């Protein structure tokens, strides 16, 4: 079963998003900030990361994406924000995210985005061999 880490400072958003992914058959964990996220990333294997761009504390979503991309190059990273536009999308992709979605998004949009991604790095590695 693929595993997803959802990083968002809004409890309700974390809970709703986690519930959507659980219904779709994914295992989910959540983090409210960068410190919690990196603790979980260092101690668990995730196939997907869903990161809100606006977070409290020392690191925002773009910072997290850059650092995770260096730590775990095969993880599939989705970013989202209430802000949209070509500039934001370009920044997110340059930072290392694989996809970007604007809030509010529907369950259908979220699931479609996830379904476009490879199932997980382990399956991808096995298929390549």
PDB file of N, CA and C in Angstrom, residues 33-87:
ATOM      1  N   UNK A  33       3.981  21.127  10.428  1.00  0.00           N
ATOM      2  CA  UNK A  33       5.069  22.062  10.126  1.00  0.00           C
ATOM      3  C   UNK A  33       6.291  21.291   9.639  1.00  0.00           C
ATOM      4  N   UNK A  34       7.339  22.027   9.298  1.00  0.00           N
ATOM      5  CA  UNK A  34       8.544  21.416   8.733  1.00  0.00           C
ATOM      6  C   UNK A  34       9.228  20.475   9.718  1.00  0.00           C
ATOM      7  N   UNK A  35       9.318  20.869  10.981  1.00  0.00           N
ATOM      8  CA  UNK A  35      10.000  20.022  11.961  1.00  0.00           C
ATOM      9  C   UNK A  35       9.327  18.658  12.077  1.00  0.00           C
ATOM     10  N   UNK A  36       8.016  18.659  12.206  1.00  0.00           N
ATOM     11  CA  UNK A  36       7.258  17.414  12.297  1.00  0.00           C
ATOM     12  C   UNK A  36       7.400  16.610  11.003  1.00  0.00           C
ATOM     13  N   UNK A  37       7.345  17.300   9.870  1.00  0.00           N
ATOM     14  CA  UNK A  37       7.466  16.625   8.571  1.00  0.00           C
ATOM     15  C   UNK A  37       8.816  15.930   8.428  1.00  0.00           C
ATOM     16  N   UNK A  38       9.903  16.621   8.748  1.00  0.00           N
ATOM     17  CA  UNK A  38      11.226  16.019   8.566  1.00  0.00           C
ATOM     18  C   UNK A  38      11.483  14.888   9.553  1.00  0.00           C
ATOM     19  N   UNK A  39      10.932  14.980  10.748  1.00  0.00           N
ATOM     20  CA  UNK A  39      11.032  13.863  11.685  1.00  0.00           C
ATOM     21  C   UNK A  39      10.381  12.623  11.071  1.00  0.00           C
ATOM     22  N   UNK A  40       9.200  12.796  10.508  1.00  0.00           N
ATOM     23  CA  UNK A  40       8.483  11.667   9.912  1.00  0.00           C
ATOM     24  C   UNK A  40       9.167  11.157   8.645  1.00  0.00           C
ATOM     25  N   UNK A  41       9.683  12.059   7.828  1.00  0.00           N
ATOM     26  CA  UNK A  41      10.366  11.655   6.591  1.00  0.00           C
ATOM     27  C   UNK A  41      11.628  10.855   6.907  1.00  0.00           C
ATOM     28  N   UNK A  42      12.350  11.262   7.941  1.00  0.00           N
ATOM     29  CA  UNK A  42      13.582  10.552   8.313  1.00  0.00           C
ATOM     30  C   UNK A  42      13.296   9.173   8.902  1.00  0.00           C
ATOM     31  N   UNK A  43      12.125   8.989   9.485  1.00  0.00           N
ATOM     32  CA  UNK A  43      11.815   7.746  10.181  1.00  0.00           C
ATOM     33  C   UNK A  43      10.826   6.839   9.452  1.00  0.00           C
ATOM     34  N   UNK A  44      10.373   7.238   8.274  1.00  0.00           N
ATOM     35  CA  UNK A  44       9.395   6.458   7.517  1.00  0.00           C
ATOM     36  C   UNK A  44       9.704   6.533   6.028  1.00  0.00           C
ATOM     37  N   UNK A  45       9.144   5.596   5.277  1.00  0.00           N
ATOM     38  CA  UNK A  45       9.267   5.654   3.824  1.00  0.00           C
ATOM     39  C   UNK A  45       7.934   6.124   3.254  1.00  0.00           C
ATOM     40  N   UNK A  46       7.973   7.206   2.524  1.00  0.00           N
ATOM     41  CA  UNK A  46       6.775   7.734   1.873  1.00  0.00           C
ATOM     42  C   UNK A  46       6.937   7.644   0.369  1.00  0.00           C
ATOM     43  N   UNK A  47       5.831   7.345  -0.291  1.00  0.00           N
ATOM     44  CA  UNK A  47       5.809   7.300  -1.746  1.00  0.00           C
ATOM     45  C   UNK A  47       5.407   8.654  -2.322  1.00  0.00           C
ATOM     46  N   UNK A  48       4.563   9.369  -1.557  1.00  0.00           N
ATOM     47  CA  UNK A  48       4.041  10.663  -1.987  1.00  0.00           C
ATOM     48  C   UNK A  48       4.108  11.664  -0.849  1.00  0.00           C
ATOM     49  N   UNK A  49       4.287  12.916  -1.222  1.00  0.00           N
ATOM     50  CA  UNK A  49       4.251  14.032  -0.284  1.00  0.00           C
ATOM     51  C   UNK A  49       3.264  15.045  -0.839  1.00  0.00           C
ATOM     52  N   UNK A  50       2.369  15.529   0.001  1.00  0.00           N
ATOM     53  CA  UNK A  50       1.437  16.590  -0.373  1.00  0.00           C
ATOM     54  C   UNK A  50       1.764  17.764   0.531  1.00  0.00           C
ATOM     55  N   UNK A  51       2.225  18.887  -0.051  1.00  0.00           N
ATOM     56  CA  UNK A  51       2.765  19.999   0.727  1.00  0.00           C
ATOM     57  C   UNK A  51       2.029  21.301   0.440  1.00  0.00           C
ATOM     58  N   UNK A  52       1.516  21.922   1.505  1.00  0.00           N
ATOM     59  CA  UNK A  52       0.952  23.267   1.391  1.00  0.00           C
ATOM     60  C   UNK A  52       2.128  24.236   1.300  1.00  0.00           C
ATOM     61  N   UNK A  53       2.042  25.227   0.448  1.00  0.00           N
ATOM     62  CA  UNK A  53       3.154  26.164   0.282  1.00  0.00           C
ATOM     63  C   UNK A  53       3.288  27.147   1.432  1.00  0.00           C
ATOM     64  N   UNK A  54       2.177  27.494   2.074  1.00  0.00           N
ATOM     65  CA  UNK A  54       2.208  28.487   3.149  1.00  0.00           C
ATOM     66  C   UNK A  54       2.152  27.755   4.486  1.00  0.00           C
ATOM     67  N   UNK A  55       3.280  27.778   5.192  1.00  0.00           N
ATOM     68  CA  UNK A  55       3.393  27.101   6.483  1.00  0.00           C
ATOM     69  C   UNK A  55       4.055  28.025   7.501  1.00  0.00           C
ATOM     70  N   UNK A  56       3.742  27.852   8.778  1.00  0.00           N
ATOM     71  CA  UNK A  56       4.400  28.660   9.808  1.00  0.00           C
ATOM     72  C   UNK A  56       5.801  28.119  10.094  1.00  0.00           C
ATOM     73  N   UNK A  57       6.596  28.928  10.745  1.00  0.00           N
ATOM     74  CA  UNK A  57       7.906  28.454  11.170  1.00  0.00           C
ATOM     75  C   UNK A  57       9.024  28.847  10.239  1.00  0.00           C
ATOM     76  N   UNK A  58      10.124  28.151  10.410  1.00  0.00           N
ATOM     77  CA  UNK A  58      11.362  28.517   9.714  1.00  0.00           C
ATOM     78  C   UNK A  58      11.394  28.126   8.241  1.00  0.00           C
ATOM     79  N   UNK A  59      10.543  27.201   7.831  1.00  0.00           N
ATOM     80  CA  UNK A  59      10.543  26.752   6.437  1.00  0.00           C
ATOM     81  C   UNK A  59       9.139  26.798   5.858  1.00  0.00           C
ATOM     82  N   UNK A  60       9.033  27.294   4.618  1.00  0.00           N
ATOM     83  CA  UNK A  60       7.742  27.247   3.927  1.00  0.00           C
ATOM     84  C   UNK A  60       7.705  25.998   3.037  1.00  0.00           C
ATOM     85  N   UNK A  61       6.623  25.834   2.309  1.00  0.00           N
ATOM     86  CA  UNK A  61       6.472  24.658   1.468  1.00  0.00           C
ATOM     87  C   UNK A  61       7.551  24.511   0.404  1.00  0.00           C
ATOM     88  N   UNK A  62       7.963  25.618  -0.208  1.00  0.00           N
ATOM     89  CA  UNK A  62       9.025  25.548  -1.226  1.00  0.00           C
ATOM     90  C   UNK A  62      10.333  25.055  -0.620  1.00  0.00           C
ATOM     91  N   UNK A  63      10.653  25.531   0.586  1.00  0.00           N
ATOM     92  CA  UNK A  63      11.871  25.078   1.269  1.00  0.00           C
ATOM     93  C   UNK A  63      11.818  23.577   1.544  1.00  0.00           C
ATOM     94  N   UNK A  64      10.661  23.122   1.983  1.00  0.00           N
ATOM     95  CA  UNK A  64      10.488  21.692   2.263  1.00  0.00           C
ATOM     96  C   UNK A  64      10.663  20.878   0.988  1.00  0.00           C
ATOM     97  N   UNK A  65      10.055  21.328  -0.096  1.00  0.00           N
ATOM     98  CA  UNK A  65      10.161  20.611  -1.376  1.00  0.00           C
ATOM     99  C   UNK A  65      11.623  20.479  -1.794  1.00  0.00           C
ATOM    100  N   UNK A  66      12.368  21.574  -1.741  1.00  0.00           N
ATOM    101  CA  UNK A  66      13.787  21.544  -2.141  1.00  0.00           C
ATOM    102  C   UNK A  66      14.585  20.558  -1.297  1.00  0.00           C
ATOM    103  N   UNK A  67      14.389  20.612   0.010  1.00  0.00           N
ATOM    104  CA  UNK A  67      15.149  19.745   0.910  1.00  0.00           C
ATOM    105  C   UNK A  67      14.767  18.273   0.724  1.00  0.00           C
ATOM    106  N   UNK A  68      13.480  18.004   0.613  1.00  0.00           N
ATOM    107  CA  UNK A  68      13.035  16.616   0.424  1.00  0.00           C
ATOM    108  C   UNK A  68      13.533  16.073  -0.910  1.00  0.00           C
ATOM    109  N   UNK A  69      13.518  16.887  -1.950  1.00  0.00           N
ATOM    110  CA  UNK A  69      13.973  16.436  -3.268  1.00  0.00           C
ATOM    111  C   UNK A  69      15.431  15.989  -3.187  1.00  0.00           C
ATOM    112  N   UNK A  70      16.248  16.676  -2.381  1.00  0.00           N
ATOM    113  CA  UNK A  70      17.646  16.276  -2.207  1.00  0.00           C
ATOM    114  C   UNK A  70      17.779  15.017  -1.353  1.00  0.00           C
ATOM    115  N   UNK A  71      16.928  14.896  -0.337  1.00  0.00           N
ATOM    116  CA  UNK A  71      16.981  13.740   0.565  1.00  0.00           C
ATOM    117  C   UNK A  71      16.435  12.473  -0.080  1.00  0.00           C
ATOM    118  N   UNK A  72      15.312  12.622  -0.764  1.00  0.00           N
ATOM    119  CA  UNK A  72      14.580  11.484  -1.325  1.00  0.00           C
ATOM    120  C   UNK A  72      14.199  11.786  -2.777  1.00  0.00           C
ATOM    121  N   UNK A  73      15.135  11.636  -3.699  1.00  0.00           N
ATOM    122  CA  UNK A  73      14.879  12.037  -5.086  1.00  0.00           C
ATOM    123  C   UNK A  73      13.733  11.301  -5.771  1.00  0.00           C
ATOM    124  N   UNK A  74      13.375  10.108  -5.310  1.00  0.00           N
ATOM    125  CA  UNK A  74      12.333   9.334  -5.995  1.00  0.00           C
ATOM    126  C   UNK A  74      10.929   9.591  -5.466  1.00  0.00           C
ATOM    127  N   UNK A  75      10.808  10.304  -4.363  1.00  0.00           N
ATOM    128  CA  UNK A  75       9.484  10.556  -3.802  1.00  0.00           C
ATOM    129  C   UNK A  75       8.702  11.468  -4.748  1.00  0.00           C
ATOM    130  N   UNK A  76       7.417  11.216  -4.897  1.00  0.00           N
ATOM    131  CA  UNK A  76       6.576  12.028  -5.774  1.00  0.00           C
ATOM    132  C   UNK A  76       5.982  13.151  -4.939  1.00  0.00           C
ATOM    133  N   UNK A  77       6.255  14.408  -5.301  1.00  0.00           N
ATOM    134  CA  UNK A  77       5.849  15.566  -4.499  1.00  0.00           C
ATOM    135  C   UNK A  77       4.762  16.367  -5.203  1.00  0.00           C
ATOM    136  N   UNK A  78       3.653  16.547  -4.486  1.00  0.00           N
ATOM    137  CA  UNK A  78       2.556  17.410  -4.925  1.00  0.00           C
ATOM    138  C   UNK A  78       2.560  18.639  -4.032  1.00  0.00           C
ATOM    139  N   UNK A  79       2.381  19.805  -4.622  1.00  0.00           N
ATOM    140  CA  UNK A  79       2.274  21.039  -3.847  1.00  0.00           C
ATOM    141  C   UNK A  79       0.900  21.638  -4.083  1.00  0.00           C
ATOM    142  N   UNK A  80       0.412  22.391  -3.094  1.00  0.00           N
ATOM    143  CA  UNK A  80      -0.855  23.085  -3.273  1.00  0.00           C
ATOM    144  C   UNK A  80      -0.849  24.382  -2.489  1.00  0.00           C
ATOM    145  N   UNK A  81      -1.733  25.293  -2.930  1.00  0.00           N
ATOM    146  CA  UNK A  81      -1.814  26.606  -2.303  1.00  0.00           C
ATOM    147  C   UNK A  81      -3.135  27.265  -2.674  1.00  0.00           C
ATOM    148  N   UNK A  82      -3.525  28.222  -1.859  1.00  0.00           N
ATOM    149  CA  UNK A  82      -4.689  29.035  -2.181  1.00  0.00           C
ATOM    150  C   UNK A  82      -4.351  30.091  -3.217  1.00  0.00           C
ATOM    151  N   UNK A  83      -3.068  30.281  -3.468  1.00  0.00           N
ATOM    152  CA  UNK A  83      -2.605  31.229  -4.477  1.00  0.00           C
ATOM    153  C   UNK A  83      -2.361  30.479  -5.774  1.00  0.00           C
ATOM    154  N   UNK A  84      -2.570  31.161  -6.893  1.00  0.00           N
ATOM    155  CA  UNK A  84      -2.339  30.500  -8.175  1.00  0.00           C
ATOM    156  C   UNK A  84      -1.683  31.467  -9.142  1.00  0.00           C
ATOM    157  N   UNK A  85      -1.289  30.940 -10.258  1.00  0.00           N
ATOM    158  CA  UNK A  85      -0.669  31.752 -11.294  1.00  0.00           C
ATOM    159  C   UNK A  85       0.548  31.066 -11.864  1.00  0.00           C
ATOM    160  N   UNK A  86       0.973  31.550 -13.003  1.00  0.00           N
ATOM    161  CA  UNK A  86       2.117  30.970 -13.697  1.00  0.00           C
ATOM    162  C   UNK A  86       3.377  31.087 -12.852  1.00  0.00           C
ATOM    163  N   UNK A  87       3.581  32.233 -12.186  1.00  0.00           N
ATOM    164  CA  UNK A  87       4.781  32.428 -11.368  1.00  0.00           C
ATOM    165  C   UNK A  87       4.884  31.388 -10.260  1.00  0.00           C
TER     166      UNK A  87
END
